[in-house]
Short mmCIF file of C-alpha atoms and ligand atoms in Angstrom, two decimals:
data_model
loop_
_atom_site.label_atom_id
_atom_site.label_comp_id
_atom_site.label_asym_id
_atom_site.label_seq_id
_atom_site.Cartn_x
_atom_site.Cartn_y
_atom_site.Cartn_z
CA MET V 126 24.19 -11.10 -29.80
CA LEU V 127 20.73 -11.16 -31.24
CA GLU V 128 18.28 -13.09 -28.99
CA SER V 129 14.81 -11.51 -29.55
CA VAL V 130 12.04 -11.60 -32.10
CA TYR V 131 9.04 -9.18 -32.47
CA ILE V 132 6.22 -10.39 -34.71
CA HIS V 133 3.49 -7.98 -35.82
CA ILE V 134 -0.10 -9.17 -36.39
CA PRO V 135 -1.88 -6.11 -37.73
CA PHE V 136 -5.46 -7.25 -37.76
CA CYS V 137 -8.14 -5.65 -35.63
CA LYS V 138 -11.95 -6.23 -35.59
CA GLU V 139 -12.59 -2.66 -34.37
CA ILE V 140 -10.46 0.39 -34.65
CA CYS V 141 -9.80 2.39 -31.53
CA SER V 142 -10.17 6.18 -31.85
CA TYR V 143 -6.60 6.99 -30.61
CA CYS V 144 -4.80 4.34 -32.67
CA ASP V 145 -1.94 5.28 -34.96
CA PHE V 146 -0.34 1.81 -34.87
CA CYS V 147 0.05 -0.27 -38.01
CA LYS V 148 -3.25 -2.08 -38.33
CA VAL V 149 -5.92 -3.14 -40.84
CA TYR V 150 -9.39 -4.53 -40.47
CA TYR V 151 -9.58 -8.28 -39.84
CA HIS V 152 -10.41 -10.17 -43.01
CA THR V 153 -10.13 -13.99 -42.93
CA LYS V 154 -8.58 -14.27 -46.41
CA TRP V 155 -6.06 -11.50 -45.75
CA VAL V 156 -4.95 -13.15 -42.46
CA ASP V 157 -4.45 -16.54 -44.24
CA GLU V 158 -2.34 -14.89 -46.95
CA TYR V 159 -0.54 -12.78 -44.36
CA LEU V 160 0.56 -15.83 -42.46
CA ASN V 161 1.94 -17.37 -45.68
CA ILE V 162 4.04 -14.26 -46.40
CA LEU V 163 5.10 -13.95 -42.79
CA GLU V 164 6.52 -17.47 -42.90
CA LYS V 165 8.46 -16.57 -46.02
CA GLU V 166 9.85 -13.43 -44.45
CA ILE V 167 11.04 -15.27 -41.39
CA LYS V 168 12.57 -18.09 -43.42
CA GLU V 169 14.43 -15.66 -45.64
CA ASN V 170 15.89 -13.52 -42.86
CA TYR V 171 16.28 -15.61 -39.64
CA HIS V 172 19.84 -16.84 -39.15
CA TYR V 173 19.16 -19.58 -36.54
CA GLU V 174 20.28 -17.66 -33.42
CA VAL V 175 19.00 -19.08 -30.08
CA ILE V 176 16.03 -16.87 -29.25
CA LYS V 177 15.35 -15.83 -25.66
CA THR V 178 12.21 -13.58 -26.07
CA ILE V 179 9.44 -13.63 -28.58
CA TYR V 180 6.79 -10.96 -28.58
CA ILE V 181 3.61 -11.22 -30.71
CA GLY V 182 2.13 -7.79 -30.88
CA GLY V 183 -0.41 -5.93 -32.94
CA GLY V 184 -2.99 -5.07 -34.07
CA THR V 185 -4.81 -7.67 -32.18
CA PRO V 186 -3.18 -11.10 -32.34
CA SER V 187 -6.06 -12.63 -30.40
CA SER V 188 -8.49 -11.60 -33.20
CA LEU V 189 -7.15 -14.60 -35.18
CA SER V 190 -9.19 -17.76 -35.30
CA ILE V 191 -8.02 -20.91 -33.54
CA LEU V 192 -6.88 -22.36 -36.89
CA GLN V 193 -4.98 -19.19 -37.75
CA LEU V 194 -3.29 -19.03 -34.36
CA GLU V 195 -2.30 -22.69 -34.69
CA ARG V 196 -0.76 -21.80 -38.03
CA LEU V 197 1.03 -18.82 -36.53
CA PHE V 198 2.47 -20.92 -33.73
CA GLN V 199 3.56 -23.62 -36.23
CA ILE V 200 5.45 -20.87 -38.16
CA ILE V 201 7.08 -19.83 -34.88
CA GLN V 202 8.46 -23.36 -34.51
CA ILE V 203 11.06 -22.22 -37.04
CA PHE V 204 12.93 -20.40 -34.18
CA GLN V 205 15.46 -22.18 -32.12
CA THR V 206 14.60 -21.18 -28.56
CA ASP V 207 16.24 -21.01 -25.22
CA PRO V 208 14.67 -23.21 -22.43
CA ASN V 209 13.86 -20.08 -20.46
CA LEU V 210 12.21 -18.36 -23.38
CA GLU V 211 9.91 -15.43 -22.44
CA PHE V 212 7.04 -15.75 -24.96
CA THR V 213 4.43 -12.95 -24.91
CA ILE V 214 1.25 -12.51 -26.86
CA GLU V 215 -0.91 -9.38 -26.85
CA CYS V 216 -4.64 -10.05 -26.35
CA ASN V 217 -7.89 -8.17 -26.18
CA ILE V 218 -10.46 -9.29 -23.61
CA GLU V 219 -13.30 -9.51 -26.13
CA ASN V 220 -11.71 -12.13 -28.32
CA THR V 221 -9.63 -14.20 -25.95
CA THR V 222 -11.41 -17.48 -25.18
CA ILE V 223 -10.50 -20.37 -22.94
CA GLU V 224 -9.79 -22.33 -26.07
CA LYS V 225 -7.30 -19.79 -27.26
CA LEU V 226 -5.63 -19.71 -23.80
CA LYS V 227 -5.24 -23.52 -24.05
CA LEU V 228 -3.66 -23.14 -27.49
CA PHE V 229 -1.24 -20.53 -26.07
CA GLN V 230 -0.31 -22.91 -23.37
CA LYS V 231 0.20 -25.77 -25.84
CA TYR V 232 2.78 -23.66 -27.70
CA SER V 233 4.54 -22.49 -24.55
CA VAL V 234 3.33 -18.93 -24.42
CA ASN V 235 4.15 -17.82 -20.82
CA ARG V 236 3.28 -14.13 -20.75
CA LEU V 237 -0.03 -12.53 -21.60
CA SER V 238 -0.31 -8.86 -22.33
CA LEU V 239 -3.94 -7.68 -22.04
CA GLY V 240 -5.14 -4.48 -23.55
CA ILE V 241 -7.53 -3.14 -20.95
CA GLU V 242 -6.94 0.61 -21.19
CA SER V 243 -9.70 1.65 -18.75
CA PHE V 244 -12.81 0.37 -16.99
CA GLN V 245 -14.62 3.78 -16.93
CA PRO V 246 -17.52 3.88 -19.42
CA LYS V 247 -17.01 7.49 -20.39
CA VAL V 248 -13.23 6.94 -21.01
CA LEU V 249 -13.97 3.76 -23.01
CA GLU V 250 -16.45 5.57 -25.20
CA VAL V 251 -13.86 8.22 -26.11
CA LEU V 252 -11.32 5.46 -26.81
CA ASN V 253 -13.84 3.32 -28.66
CA ARG V 254 -12.99 0.27 -26.54
CA LYS V 255 -15.31 -2.22 -25.02
CA THR V 256 -13.52 -3.47 -21.95
CA ASN V 257 -15.60 -4.80 -19.11
CA TYR V 258 -14.30 -5.44 -15.60
CA HIS V 259 -16.13 -8.67 -14.88
CA GLU V 260 -15.07 -10.32 -18.18
CA THR V 261 -11.55 -9.15 -17.61
CA LYS V 262 -11.49 -10.58 -14.06
CA ARG V 263 -13.01 -13.79 -15.22
CA LEU V 264 -10.43 -14.19 -18.02
CA ILE V 265 -7.50 -13.33 -15.74
CA ASP V 266 -8.76 -15.84 -13.05
CA CYS V 267 -9.07 -18.51 -15.67
CA ALA V 268 -5.58 -17.74 -17.02
CA LYS V 269 -4.16 -17.89 -13.48
CA LYS V 270 -5.85 -21.22 -12.90
CA MET V 271 -4.23 -22.48 -16.07
CA ARG V 272 -0.82 -21.39 -14.62
CA PHE V 273 -0.17 -18.26 -16.60
CA GLN V 274 2.03 -16.63 -14.03
CA ASN V 275 3.11 -13.54 -15.88
CA ILE V 276 0.30 -11.32 -16.91
CA ASN V 277 0.57 -7.65 -17.99
CA VAL V 278 -2.32 -5.18 -18.34
CA ASP V 279 -2.15 -1.88 -20.31
CA LEU V 280 -3.81 1.22 -18.87
CA ILE V 281 -4.36 4.49 -20.74
CA TYR V 282 -4.87 7.65 -18.74
CA ALA V 283 -5.06 11.40 -19.39
CA VAL V 284 -7.94 10.94 -21.76
CA SER V 285 -10.13 13.95 -22.70
CA GLY V 286 -12.93 14.24 -20.14
CA GLN V 287 -11.34 11.85 -17.62
CA SER V 288 -11.27 13.12 -14.08
CA PHE V 289 -8.72 12.41 -11.42
CA THR V 290 -11.40 10.29 -9.64
CA ASP V 291 -11.97 8.23 -12.81
CA LEU V 292 -8.25 7.43 -12.81
CA LYS V 293 -8.25 6.45 -9.09
CA LYS V 294 -11.13 4.08 -9.79
CA ASP V 295 -9.21 2.57 -12.62
CA ILE V 296 -6.10 2.01 -10.53
CA ASP V 297 -8.11 0.34 -7.67
CA LEU V 298 -9.72 -2.01 -10.17
CA ILE V 299 -6.51 -2.78 -11.84
CA LEU V 300 -4.81 -3.53 -8.48
CA SER V 301 -7.71 -5.86 -7.60
CA LEU V 302 -6.68 -8.01 -10.69
CA GLU V 303 -3.41 -8.93 -8.92
CA VAL V 304 -1.33 -9.18 -12.10
CA GLU V 305 2.50 -9.24 -12.23
CA HIS V 306 3.01 -6.28 -14.60
CA ILE V 307 1.19 -2.92 -15.47
CA SER V 308 2.10 -0.71 -18.38
CA THR V 309 0.62 2.78 -18.28
CA TYR V 310 0.33 5.27 -21.23
CA SER V 311 -0.61 8.96 -21.08
CA LEU V 312 -2.81 9.52 -24.11
CA ILE V 313 -1.27 11.59 -26.83
CA ILE V 314 -3.53 12.52 -29.69
CA GLU V 315 -1.64 11.65 -32.87
CA GLU V 316 -2.48 13.01 -36.30
CA ASN V 317 -4.57 10.69 -38.49
CA THR V 318 -6.42 9.23 -35.49
CA LYS V 319 -10.21 9.56 -35.12
CA LEU V 320 -9.63 11.65 -32.02
CA PHE V 321 -7.50 14.09 -33.92
CA ILE V 322 -10.02 14.33 -36.73
CA LYS V 323 -12.86 15.03 -34.22
CA ASN V 324 -10.65 17.72 -32.71
CA TYR V 325 -10.20 16.09 -29.23
CA GLN V 326 -7.49 17.90 -27.08
CA ASN V 327 -4.88 16.51 -24.73
CA ILE V 328 -5.70 17.26 -21.16
CA GLU V 329 -4.05 19.92 -19.13
CA GLU V 330 -0.37 19.17 -18.35
CA GLU V 331 -0.92 19.80 -14.63
CA LEU V 332 -3.64 17.08 -14.45
CA ASP V 333 -1.53 14.67 -16.56
CA ARG V 334 1.35 15.20 -14.14
CA LYS V 335 -0.84 14.66 -11.13
CA MET V 336 -2.19 11.40 -12.63
CA TYR V 337 1.32 10.17 -13.50
CA GLU V 338 2.60 10.81 -10.00
CA TYR V 339 -0.47 9.18 -8.46
CA ILE V 340 0.09 6.07 -10.62
CA GLN V 341 3.80 5.94 -9.52
CA GLU V 342 2.92 6.29 -5.85
CA LYS V 343 -0.08 3.97 -5.71
CA LEU V 344 1.59 1.18 -7.67
CA GLN V 345 4.75 1.36 -5.53
CA GLU V 346 2.62 1.25 -2.38
CA ASN V 347 1.14 -2.00 -3.74
CA GLY V 348 4.48 -3.79 -4.36
CA TYR V 349 5.11 -2.79 -7.99
CA GLN V 350 8.56 -1.52 -8.88
CA GLN V 351 8.85 1.13 -11.54
CA TYR V 352 11.56 -0.15 -13.89
CA GLU V 353 10.91 2.19 -16.77
CA ILE V 354 9.12 5.50 -17.35
CA SER V 355 5.80 3.79 -18.19
CA ASN V 356 6.28 0.26 -16.81
CA PHE V 357 5.79 -1.32 -13.37
CA SER V 358 6.21 -4.93 -12.25
CA LYS V 359 6.26 -7.09 -9.23
CA PRO V 360 9.88 -8.05 -8.36
CA GLY V 361 11.33 -10.33 -10.99
CA TYR V 362 8.64 -9.66 -13.57
CA ALA V 363 10.18 -6.85 -15.60
CA SER V 364 9.59 -7.63 -19.31
CA SER V 365 12.78 -9.18 -20.67
CA HIS V 366 11.71 -8.48 -24.30
CA ASN V 367 11.18 -4.77 -23.65
CA MET V 368 14.45 -4.54 -21.85
CA VAL V 369 16.06 -5.54 -25.10
CA TYR V 370 14.79 -2.25 -26.64
CA TRP V 371 15.84 -0.13 -23.67
CA ASN V 372 19.27 -1.77 -23.52
CA ASN V 373 19.73 -0.89 -27.22
CA LEU V 374 20.21 -4.54 -28.08
CA GLU V 375 19.44 -6.10 -31.53
CA TYR V 376 16.26 -7.93 -32.39
CA TYR V 377 14.39 -9.14 -35.41
CA GLY V 378 11.06 -7.40 -36.33
CA PHE V 379 8.85 -9.46 -38.67
CA GLY V 380 5.48 -8.56 -40.21
CA LEU V 381 3.68 -5.45 -41.50
CA GLY V 382 5.10 -2.24 -40.17
CA ALA V 383 7.50 -4.04 -37.76
CA SER V 384 10.84 -2.51 -36.87
CA GLY V 385 14.00 -4.46 -36.19
CA TYR V 386 17.74 -3.98 -35.43
CA VAL V 387 19.97 -6.54 -37.06
CA ASN V 388 23.72 -6.46 -37.74
CA GLY V 389 24.01 -2.76 -36.77
CA VAL V 390 21.12 -1.83 -39.19
CA ARG V 391 17.79 -0.43 -37.92
CA TYR V 392 14.92 -1.11 -40.30
CA THR V 393 11.22 -0.64 -40.63
CA ASN V 394 8.88 -2.79 -42.70
CA THR V 395 6.26 -1.47 -45.13
CA ARG V 396 2.84 -0.49 -43.75
CA SER V 397 1.24 -1.31 -47.05
CA LEU V 398 -0.46 -4.79 -47.01
CA LYS V 399 -0.29 -4.83 -50.84
CA ASN V 400 3.51 -4.41 -50.82
CA TYR V 401 3.89 -6.90 -48.06
CA PHE V 402 1.87 -9.50 -49.92
CA ARG V 403 4.29 -8.93 -52.85
CA GLN V 404 7.07 -9.72 -50.47
CA ASN V 405 8.42 -6.17 -50.64
CA TYR V 406 8.81 -6.23 -46.91
CA LEU V 407 11.17 -3.39 -46.30
CA LEU V 408 10.15 0.32 -46.14
CA GLU V 409 13.50 1.77 -44.97
CA GLN V 410 16.73 0.88 -43.33
CA GLU V 411 19.72 2.70 -41.83
CA PRO V 412 23.04 1.40 -40.74
CA MET V 413 23.79 2.90 -37.25
CA THR V 414 26.91 4.94 -36.92
CA LYS V 415 28.87 4.75 -33.64
CA LYS V 416 27.50 8.20 -32.76
CA GLN V 417 23.89 7.05 -33.30
CA LYS V 418 24.53 3.92 -31.31
CA MET V 419 25.92 5.95 -28.35
CA GLU V 420 22.90 8.34 -28.58
CA ASN V 421 20.42 5.44 -28.54
CA GLU V 422 22.30 3.77 -25.63
CA MET V 423 21.73 6.81 -23.52
CA ILE V 424 18.25 7.99 -24.81
CA LEU V 425 16.77 4.48 -24.51
CA GLY V 426 18.83 3.52 -21.44
CA LEU V 427 17.84 6.52 -19.32
CA ARG V 428 14.17 5.45 -19.69
CA LYS V 429 15.08 2.67 -17.27
CA ARG V 430 14.93 3.60 -13.60
CA GLU V 431 18.32 1.91 -13.02
CA GLY V 432 19.81 4.08 -15.79
CA VAL V 433 22.88 3.34 -17.89
CA ASN V 434 25.81 1.30 -16.63
CA GLN V 435 29.01 3.34 -17.04
CA ASP V 436 31.32 0.38 -17.36
CA LEU V 437 29.15 -1.37 -19.93
CA PHE V 438 29.03 1.81 -21.99
CA LYS V 439 32.85 2.05 -21.97
CA GLN V 440 33.11 -1.65 -22.85
CA LYS V 441 30.81 -1.15 -25.80
CA TYR V 442 32.07 2.13 -27.25
CA HIS V 443 35.64 2.45 -25.80
CA GLN V 444 34.81 5.87 -24.49
CA LYS V 445 33.50 7.23 -21.16
CA ILE V 446 29.94 8.64 -21.12
CA GLU V 447 31.28 11.92 -19.72
CA ASP V 448 33.81 12.28 -22.58
CA VAL V 449 30.98 11.89 -25.21
CA PHE V 450 28.09 13.79 -23.59
CA PRO V 451 27.96 17.08 -21.73
CA ILE V 452 26.59 15.54 -18.53
CA GLN V 453 28.41 17.61 -15.89
CA ASP V 454 25.92 20.46 -16.03
CA LEU V 455 23.00 17.95 -15.62
CA LEU V 456 24.76 16.35 -12.66
CA ASP V 457 25.44 19.67 -11.08
CA LYS V 458 21.82 20.65 -11.44
CA GLY V 459 20.68 17.32 -9.99
CA LYS V 460 18.93 16.37 -13.17
CA LEU V 461 21.14 13.27 -13.43
CA GLU V 462 22.67 11.26 -10.62
CA ILE V 463 25.18 8.47 -10.33
CA MET V 464 24.30 5.42 -8.20
CA HIS V 465 26.34 2.18 -7.94
CA ASN V 466 28.05 3.07 -11.26
CA TYR V 467 24.75 3.76 -13.08
CA ILE V 468 23.82 7.14 -14.49
CA LYS V 469 20.19 7.80 -14.00
CA ILE V 470 17.38 10.38 -14.00
CA PRO V 471 16.27 11.14 -10.41
CA LYS V 472 12.65 10.28 -9.58
CA LYS V 473 11.49 13.85 -9.44
CA TYR V 474 12.57 14.46 -13.01
CA ILE V 475 11.18 11.42 -14.63
CA TYR V 476 8.01 13.20 -15.68
CA THR V 477 10.05 15.75 -17.56
CA SER V 478 12.65 13.28 -18.81
CA ASN V 479 12.36 14.39 -22.41
CA ASP V 480 13.94 17.73 -21.48
CA ILE V 481 16.94 15.89 -20.21
CA LEU V 482 17.11 13.27 -23.02
CA ILE V 483 17.57 16.00 -25.62
CA TYR V 484 21.12 16.60 -24.14
CA PHE V 485 22.07 13.22 -25.55
CA LEU V 486 21.46 14.21 -29.23
CA LEU V 487 24.98 14.79 -30.45
CA ASP V 488 24.20 17.23 -33.34
S1 SF4 R 696 -5.17 0.31 -30.47
FE1 SF4 R 696 -4.65 -1.87 -30.75
S2 SF4 R 696 -6.62 -2.87 -30.86
FE2 SF4 R 696 -7.03 -0.67 -31.04
S3 SF4 R 696 -7.10 -0.42 -33.28
FE3 SF4 R 696 -5.03 0.02 -32.59
S4 SF4 R 696 -3.91 -1.88 -32.93
FE4 SF4 R 696 -6.16 -2.29 -32.92
#
């Protein structure tokens, strides 16, 4: 059953040096036209399912003006929603005002995802970000007073030139914000990013691992549960929207460059604003075979700390996991374990989970 919607708002006022997401510079006229086309795309493709999670990501959704955000939220009224809807919007600290928070509240947004990335000046300089601890704290305190009770912050680590001490300082500052959810990303320098062009290098693997293990330990000590490779939450605050991806469930993706999974077909929208404005939304689509669905079930599902439920797998695919995938060897080596009917990757192998996940590619 399809119960989730992702909406991509690709506009940014500044471009971060590490970014390879689908984004374009903010331009008022483009945003206005974009919202008109987004409305058409949704009306043409949405089939009136009751929606339980909506996620507005970007780009920088909070870069839109109040009027443009109001228009966006009006468009979102098209969706029929569950009373317990989880409704997330991504925001940058620099352009999220109290007025915008009030607007989010008016339209029932109940989860804020704040792109912080780091508080260390030398790290921010490499990333071309302008986060500031005091403004962040002030914004989060305001949001809490306004009863936003589910706030995520994003942290980037393993940045060229970043020391282990820099990371420790970031973690302490992030913990002092007392938010419900923390997402952490080890920086990977992708082609076509400013960092790649300037020949920045990834940090040593040993330091990257040390940083990852420190994050795991320190967040756990402070009451956060790791529920996915990169995600930590206070009990009861795991992101329902992101769980849809890791549970290999279907969802709509609307907007430039958005991906979706509808009626057994995975699709990706065009990254060309010109094509999108001509209503040529789609870039590519691929109906999933049973084999691909089973691969995804395992590769996505094993990202979760709880792992993959064996009964649910059998119910969905009418085969047992062990009859489809060569897992005995991994179990014997202790690289997989079974707990309460779930197959999972043990904690000590999470950092190298990619080496385990390749066993679930069937060709
Ligand atoms: S990282 Fe986010 S805010 Fe920065 S340029 Fe990319 S999409 Fe925009």
